[in-house]
Tab-separated table of C-alpha atoms in Angstrom:
chain	number	residue	atom	x	y	z
A	230	MET	CA	35.040	70.409	79.221
A	231	SER	CA	37.530	70.654	82.035
A	232	HIS	CA	39.079	67.354	81.066
A	233	LEU	CA	40.507	69.011	77.908
A	234	HIS	CA	42.951	71.267	79.801
A	235	PRO	CA	45.474	68.663	80.948
A	236	PRO	CA	46.111	67.344	77.413
A	237	SER	CA	46.620	70.877	76.099
A	238	ALA	CA	49.030	71.631	78.942
A	239	SER	CA	50.987	68.475	78.209
A	240	LEU	CA	51.136	69.396	74.564
A	241	ALA	CA	52.467	72.850	75.450
A	242	HIS	CA	55.065	71.286	77.746
A	243	GLN	CA	56.162	68.885	75.006
A	244	ALA	CA	56.378	71.732	72.511
A	245	SER	CA	58.521	73.803	74.848
A	246	ALA	CA	60.689	70.782	75.623
A	247	SER	CA	61.165	70.047	71.932
A	248	ALA	CA	62.019	73.675	71.270
A	249	ARG	CA	64.851	73.845	73.801
A	250	PRO	CA	67.126	71.192	72.191
A	251	SER	CA	66.656	72.764	68.762
A	252	ARG	CA	67.693	76.152	70.201
A	253	LYS	CA	70.802	74.544	71.679
A	254	ARG	CA	71.643	72.880	68.393
A	255	TYR	CA	71.280	76.250	66.640
A	256	THR	CA	73.712	77.813	69.120
A	257	MET	CA	76.300	75.101	68.504
A	258	LYS	CA	75.974	75.532	64.759
A	259	GLN	CA	76.475	79.248	65.178
A	260	TRP	CA	79.682	78.903	67.207
A	261	ALA	CA	81.110	75.874	65.400
A	262	PRO	CA	82.980	77.849	62.646
A	263	TYR	CA	84.648	80.071	65.237
A	264	ILE	CA	85.672	77.077	67.291
A	265	PHE	CA	87.267	75.403	64.270
A	266	ILE	CA	89.272	78.496	63.272
A	267	SER	CA	90.148	79.478	66.843
A	268	PRO	CA	93.519	77.599	66.826
A	269	PHE	CA	94.783	79.921	64.097
A	270	PHE	CA	93.775	83.055	65.998
A	271	ILE	CA	95.232	81.717	69.232
A	272	LEU	CA	98.569	80.880	67.593
A	273	PHE	CA	98.571	84.210	65.748
A	274	ALA	CA	97.876	86.141	68.956
A	275	VAL	CA	100.551	84.296	70.956
A	276	PHE	CA	103.356	84.064	68.399
A	277	SER	CA	102.709	87.106	66.132
A	278	LEU	CA	100.460	89.753	67.634
A	279	PHE	CA	101.866	89.693	71.175
A	280	PRO	CA	105.552	89.865	70.071
A	281	LEU	CA	104.637	92.694	67.695
A	282	LEU	CA	102.908	94.759	70.378
A	283	PHE	CA	105.584	93.897	72.921
A	284	SER	CA	108.342	95.072	70.568
A	285	ILE	CA	106.547	98.411	70.127
A	286	TYR	CA	106.341	98.838	73.884
A	287	LEU	CA	109.907	97.616	74.294
A	288	SER	CA	111.226	100.247	71.862
A	289	PHE	CA	110.276	102.936	74.407
A	290	ASN	CA	112.047	101.167	77.285
A	291	GLN	CA	115.574	100.307	78.313
A	292	TRP	CA	115.736	96.635	79.176
A	293	GLU	CA	118.151	93.780	79.576
A	294	ALA	CA	116.451	90.411	79.196
A	295	ALA	CA	118.577	88.789	81.900
A	296	SER	CA	117.253	91.224	84.522
A	297	GLY	CA	113.607	90.265	84.082
A	298	VAL	CA	110.547	92.213	83.046
A	299	GLU	CA	110.598	94.212	86.284
A	300	ALA	CA	113.868	95.876	85.213
A	301	MET	CA	112.237	97.777	82.328
A	302	GLN	CA	112.780	101.530	82.456
A	303	TRP	CA	110.649	103.897	80.401
A	304	VAL	CA	112.870	106.169	78.290
A	305	GLY	CA	110.408	107.468	75.720
A	306	LEU	CA	111.979	108.352	72.387
A	307	ASP	CA	115.564	108.124	73.665
A	308	ASN	CA	116.128	104.772	71.921
A	309	TYR	CA	115.064	106.256	68.591
A	310	LYS	CA	117.225	109.352	69.094
A	311	TYR	CA	120.200	107.207	70.026
A	312	ALA	CA	119.701	104.941	67.011
A	313	LEU	CA	119.450	107.857	64.573
A	314	SER	CA	122.652	109.373	65.982
A	315	ASP	CA	124.563	106.075	66.063
A	316	PRO	CA	127.139	106.008	63.216
A	317	TRP	CA	127.050	102.212	63.119
A	318	PHE	CA	123.312	102.244	62.441
A	319	LEU	CA	123.794	104.730	59.612
A	320	ARG	CA	126.641	102.630	58.237
A	321	SER	CA	124.577	99.458	58.396
A	322	LEU	CA	121.752	101.268	56.617
A	323	GLY	CA	124.166	102.358	53.887
A	324	ASN	CA	125.409	98.769	53.499
A	325	THR	CA	121.817	97.547	53.272
A	326	VAL	CA	120.900	100.045	50.552
A	327	TRP	CA	124.073	99.251	48.591
A	328	LEU	CA	123.488	95.497	48.690
A	329	ALA	CA	119.780	95.944	47.946
A	330	LEU	CA	120.478	97.952	44.789
A	331	ALA	CA	123.509	95.959	43.632
A	332	SER	CA	121.691	92.635	43.953
A	333	GLY	CA	118.072	93.684	43.367
A	334	VAL	CA	118.269	95.722	40.175
A	335	PRO	CA	120.173	93.046	38.169
A	336	GLN	CA	117.655	90.424	39.299
A	337	HIS	CA	114.888	92.066	37.295
A	338	LEU	CA	117.053	93.292	34.426
A	339	VAL	CA	118.150	89.692	33.847
A	340	ALA	CA	114.991	87.831	34.896
A	341	ILE	CA	112.593	89.644	32.524
A	342	PRO	CA	114.423	88.985	29.210
A	343	LEU	CA	115.517	85.551	30.420
A	344	ALA	CA	111.908	84.637	31.209
A	345	ALA	CA	110.820	85.815	27.757
A	346	PHE	CA	113.602	83.762	26.139
A	347	ILE	CA	112.702	80.598	28.083
A	348	HIS	CA	109.002	81.118	27.384
A	349	ASN	CA	109.553	81.410	23.629
A	350	SER	CA	112.418	78.930	23.142
A	351	PHE	CA	111.614	76.023	25.475
A	352	LYS	CA	108.410	74.067	25.211
A	353	ARG	CA	108.794	70.494	26.469
A	354	SER	CA	111.839	71.100	28.676
A	355	ARG	CA	110.583	74.400	30.108
A	356	ASN	CA	109.815	72.967	33.544
A	357	LEU	CA	113.278	71.421	33.767
A	358	VAL	CA	114.961	74.726	32.934
A	359	ILE	CA	112.786	76.581	35.440
A	360	GLY	CA	113.627	74.019	38.110
A	361	ILE	CA	117.348	74.500	37.521
A	362	TYR	CA	117.064	78.256	37.962
A	363	PHE	CA	114.739	77.906	40.957
A	364	LEU	CA	116.989	75.419	42.770
A	365	PRO	CA	119.222	78.066	44.449
A	366	PHE	CA	116.164	79.686	46.042
A	367	ILE	CA	115.294	76.533	48.010
A	368	THR	CA	118.898	75.619	48.824
A	369	SER	CA	120.089	75.907	52.411
A	370	SER	CA	121.974	79.099	53.272
A	371	VAL	CA	124.707	77.070	54.970
A	372	ALA	CA	125.234	74.985	51.836
A	373	ILE	CA	125.379	78.138	49.720
A	374	ALA	CA	127.956	79.645	52.095
A	375	MET	CA	130.129	76.532	51.889
A	376	VAL	CA	130.005	76.473	48.073
A	377	PHE	CA	130.802	80.144	47.600
A	378	ASN	CA	133.486	80.111	50.287
A	379	THR	CA	135.205	77.541	48.107
A	380	LEU	CA	134.582	79.431	44.861
A	381	PHE	CA	135.781	82.751	46.326
A	382	SER	CA	138.851	81.255	47.981
A	383	ARG	CA	141.956	83.331	47.375
A	384	ASP	CA	144.348	80.434	46.797
A	385	TYR	CA	142.199	77.602	45.431
A	386	GLY	CA	138.971	79.270	44.316
A	387	GLN	CA	137.744	78.541	40.806
A	388	ILE	CA	136.911	82.210	40.227
A	389	ASN	CA	140.545	83.245	40.729
A	390	VAL	CA	141.640	80.326	38.562
A	391	LEU	CA	139.390	81.612	35.775
A	392	ILE	CA	140.722	85.162	36.203
A	393	GLU	CA	144.328	83.932	36.042
A	394	TRP	CA	143.518	82.028	32.855
A	395	CYS	CA	141.943	85.141	31.321
A	396	ALA	CA	144.993	87.178	32.345
A	397	SER	CA	147.217	84.818	30.351
A	398	LEU	CA	145.376	85.481	27.090
A	399	PRO	CA	147.418	87.484	24.567
A	400	LEU	CA	144.985	90.270	23.631
A	401	VAL	CA	142.678	90.780	26.614
A	402	GLY	CA	145.001	89.581	29.372
A	403	GLY	CA	145.844	93.125	30.440
A	404	LEU	CA	142.235	93.732	31.461
A	405	PHE	CA	142.446	91.174	34.284
A	406	PRO	CA	144.557	91.365	37.459
A	407	ALA	CA	147.652	89.213	37.543
A	408	GLU	CA	147.383	88.437	41.277
A	409	SER	CA	144.682	86.463	43.036
A	410	ILE	CA	141.829	88.485	44.527
A	411	ASP	CA	140.916	88.055	48.185
A	412	TRP	CA	137.170	88.219	47.617
A	413	LEU	CA	136.042	87.508	51.182
A	414	GLY	CA	138.935	89.210	52.947
A	415	SER	CA	139.035	92.595	51.249
A	416	SER	CA	136.653	95.440	52.032
A	417	LEU	CA	136.803	96.430	48.358
A	418	PHE	CA	135.527	93.112	46.978
A	419	ILE	CA	133.410	91.702	49.797
A	420	LYS	CA	130.291	93.710	48.889
A	421	PRO	CA	130.267	92.711	45.199
A	422	ALA	CA	130.839	89.079	46.206
A	423	VAL	CA	127.894	89.061	48.635
A	424	ALA	CA	125.711	90.957	46.145
A	425	PHE	CA	126.468	88.333	43.495
A	426	VAL	CA	125.443	85.517	45.858
A	427	ILE	CA	122.142	87.273	46.617
A	428	PHE	CA	121.545	87.887	42.913
A	429	TRP	CA	122.316	84.247	42.081
A	430	ARG	CA	119.984	82.937	44.776
A	431	TYR	CA	116.895	85.052	44.054
A	432	LEU	CA	117.113	85.238	40.275
A	433	GLY	CA	115.125	82.012	39.954
A	434	TRP	CA	112.336	83.316	42.183
A	435	ASN	CA	111.794	86.382	39.983
A	436	LEU	CA	112.118	84.204	36.904
A	437	VAL	CA	109.217	82.030	38.060
A	438	LEU	CA	107.084	85.113	38.736
A	439	TYR	CA	107.671	86.553	35.275
A	440	LEU	CA	107.167	83.212	33.547
A	441	SER	CA	103.803	82.792	35.256
A	442	ALA	CA	102.779	86.227	33.983
A	443	LEU	CA	104.006	85.523	30.453
A	444	GLN	CA	101.827	82.448	30.182
A	445	VAL	CA	98.606	84.459	30.555
A	446	ILE	CA	99.414	87.078	27.900
A	447	PRO	CA	97.023	86.520	24.954
A	448	LYS	CA	98.786	85.061	21.929
A	449	ASP	CA	96.516	87.079	19.660
A	450	LEU	CA	98.522	90.185	20.506
A	451	TYR	CA	101.736	88.643	19.191
A	452	GLU	CA	100.006	87.221	16.119
A	453	ALA	CA	98.532	90.604	15.254
A	454	ALA	CA	101.895	92.299	15.795
A	455	THR	CA	103.621	89.737	13.570
A	456	ILE	CA	101.098	90.363	10.793
A	457	ASP	CA	101.719	94.105	11.125
A	458	GLY	CA	105.452	93.490	10.660
A	459	ALA	CA	106.649	94.062	14.225
A	460	SER	CA	110.009	92.521	15.067
A	461	LYS	CA	110.718	90.388	18.121
A	462	ARG	CA	112.334	93.337	19.849
A	463	GLN	CA	109.332	95.558	19.174
A	464	GLN	CA	106.962	92.872	20.419
A	465	PHE	CA	108.980	92.555	23.608
A	466	TRP	CA	109.083	96.318	24.169
A	467	TYR	CA	105.502	97.223	23.249
A	468	ILE	CA	103.593	94.052	24.203
A	469	THR	CA	105.523	91.980	26.720
A	470	LEU	CA	106.702	94.755	29.045
A	471	PRO	CA	103.332	96.562	29.291
A	472	GLN	CA	101.567	93.263	29.960
A	473	LEU	CA	104.133	92.405	32.632
A	474	ARG	CA	103.671	95.694	34.501
A	475	PRO	CA	101.453	94.256	37.316
A	476	MET	CA	103.889	91.402	37.890
A	477	ILE	CA	106.873	93.775	37.743
A	478	TYR	CA	105.226	95.867	40.442
A	479	LEU	CA	104.699	92.793	42.619
A	480	ALA	CA	108.215	91.437	42.049
A	481	VAL	CA	109.888	94.794	42.697
A	482	THR	CA	107.840	95.253	45.877
A	483	LEU	CA	108.892	91.821	47.149
A	484	THR	CA	112.510	92.595	46.274
A	485	ILE	CA	112.400	95.885	48.173
A	486	MET	CA	110.941	94.267	51.275
A	487	GLY	CA	113.320	91.308	51.100
A	488	ASN	CA	116.552	93.128	50.276
A	489	LEU	CA	116.086	95.759	52.967
A	490	GLN	CA	115.883	92.892	55.481
A	491	LEU	CA	118.978	91.039	54.286
A	492	PHE	CA	120.395	88.831	57.002
A	493	GLU	CA	121.182	85.252	56.021
A	494	GLU	CA	123.598	85.679	53.114
A	495	PRO	CA	126.039	88.229	54.630
A	496	PHE	CA	125.729	86.713	58.103
A	497	VAL	CA	126.530	83.159	57.003
A	498	LEU	CA	128.955	83.921	54.180
A	499	VAL	CA	131.212	86.343	56.089
A	500	ALA	CA	132.580	85.292	59.466
A	501	GLU	CA	132.083	87.772	62.284
A	502	SER	CA	135.701	87.385	63.320
A	503	SER	CA	136.933	88.559	59.925
A	504	GLY	CA	138.114	92.127	59.592
A	505	VAL	CA	135.638	92.945	56.824
A	506	SER	CA	132.412	91.790	58.501
A	507	GLN	CA	131.485	95.416	59.194
A	508	SER	CA	131.570	96.149	55.467
A	509	VAL	CA	128.532	93.929	54.871
A	510	MET	CA	126.794	94.434	58.218
A	511	THR	CA	123.191	95.102	57.224
A	512	THR	CA	120.590	96.749	59.448
A	513	ALA	CA	119.025	93.370	60.272
A	514	ILE	CA	122.422	92.067	61.394
A	515	PHE	CA	122.954	95.247	63.423
A	516	VAL	CA	119.602	94.652	65.166
A	517	TYR	CA	120.699	91.101	65.986
A	518	LYS	CA	124.055	92.248	67.389
A	519	THR	CA	122.491	95.070	69.384
A	520	ALA	CA	120.013	92.712	71.019
A	521	PHE	CA	121.979	89.516	71.565
A	522	SER	CA	125.593	90.728	71.695
A	523	SER	CA	125.139	94.067	73.474
A	524	GLY	CA	122.001	93.051	75.371
A	525	ASP	CA	120.209	96.301	74.509
A	526	PHE	CA	116.798	94.993	73.470
A	527	GLY	CA	115.134	98.395	73.684
A	528	THR	CA	117.418	100.009	71.125
A	529	ALA	CA	117.227	96.904	68.938
A	530	SER	CA	113.428	97.158	68.909
A	531	ALA	CA	113.623	100.849	68.039
A	532	ILE	CA	116.003	100.117	65.146
A	533	SER	CA	113.716	97.371	63.860
A	534	TRP	CA	110.764	99.782	63.795
A	535	LEU	CA	112.868	102.423	62.057
A	536	LEU	CA	113.684	99.787	59.453
A	537	PHE	CA	109.974	99.015	59.155
A	538	LEU	CA	109.237	102.700	58.480
A	539	ILE	CA	111.968	102.785	55.819
A	540	ILE	CA	110.571	99.689	54.107
A	541	ALA	CA	107.011	101.048	54.256
A	542	SER	CA	108.102	104.408	52.837
A	543	THR	CA	110.079	102.798	50.030
A	544	THR	CA	107.183	100.523	49.164
A	545	TRP	CA	104.832	103.523	49.112
A	546	VAL	CA	107.167	105.391	46.738
A	547	ASN	CA	107.341	102.332	44.497
A	548	ASN	CA	103.552	102.166	44.457
A	549	ARG	CA	103.301	105.841	43.542
A	550	VAL	CA	105.800	105.462	40.704
A	551	PHE	CA	103.975	102.529	39.143
A	552	SER	CA	100.580	104.182	39.627
A	553	ARG	CA	101.778	107.402	37.972
A	554	ASN	CA	103.194	105.541	34.985
A	555	GLU	CA	99.952	103.625	34.601
A	556	ARG	CA	97.900	106.833	34.669
A	557	GLN	CA	100.148	108.435	32.065
A	558	GLU	CA	99.765	105.449	29.753
A	559	ARG	CA	95.979	105.609	30.108
A	560	LYS	CA	95.998	109.296	29.207
A	561	GLU	CA	98.171	108.638	26.165
A	562	ALA	CA	95.877	105.801	25.087
A	563	LYS	CA	92.838	108.079	25.234
């Protein structure tokens, strides 16, 4: 019976040999998903996570980039204290809030009824109308600056030409100024001009958001309201607006985060050499000037994180307001 042992040993060796490749294949299958998604995590860590963590560390240091990393000096909270006591930072924050309100609030006050009008009035040509309104959002900032520099020109701008024509009317002419307005050269008019450009550019974005929400509102609600004798205004107030509340919350949140980081429009539209550039200097522009003009990257990082805290706090307040209104409506419905 001894001759039976070698075959059994060979069978055991073959079984163990066949088991090892299958274990290796199982290991490759286990790690394959992580290998395929690793490029995203590597790029995110190098270009997003590392700059984020480095900016936090940099906000507690005094550093000039030209001197190298070895020149960093730990200053603790001095950058934050200096930023909060800097009158230019407070002024830039005031300009940011002014432009955010002056351009953000009209976006939604106009976009909501305009979206309802387009949704109810246009059927076949709806996409064309939406595309026309959405076109400014995807237009280059440089092209927008060139167009509005021409429109706001003091001597040859079409806006001043229209105002002069209105001033020549017999009955309402006294309501308009007789002289041309220096829109981009006067500290009194530069903020409204920039706010109008921001409003014009982002109106189409909010319009698309509200139109997408309008399309999922059940038509049965409007049919039942029509049978009950509700007018179009009542349907808009008691059906459309409550159904749009989640989208309004999203759109307002995006507007808050975007408008408190305004940079492109005032930076490109108003030349830095002009005497009124400080009137529209937002906090994001002030961060840019502090870092790349003054070379103070530590203070610039501290200001950017202060701006982040302001945006986070404002977004939290917005969330609380919408949540409270929703709870009150649920209580009233019960």
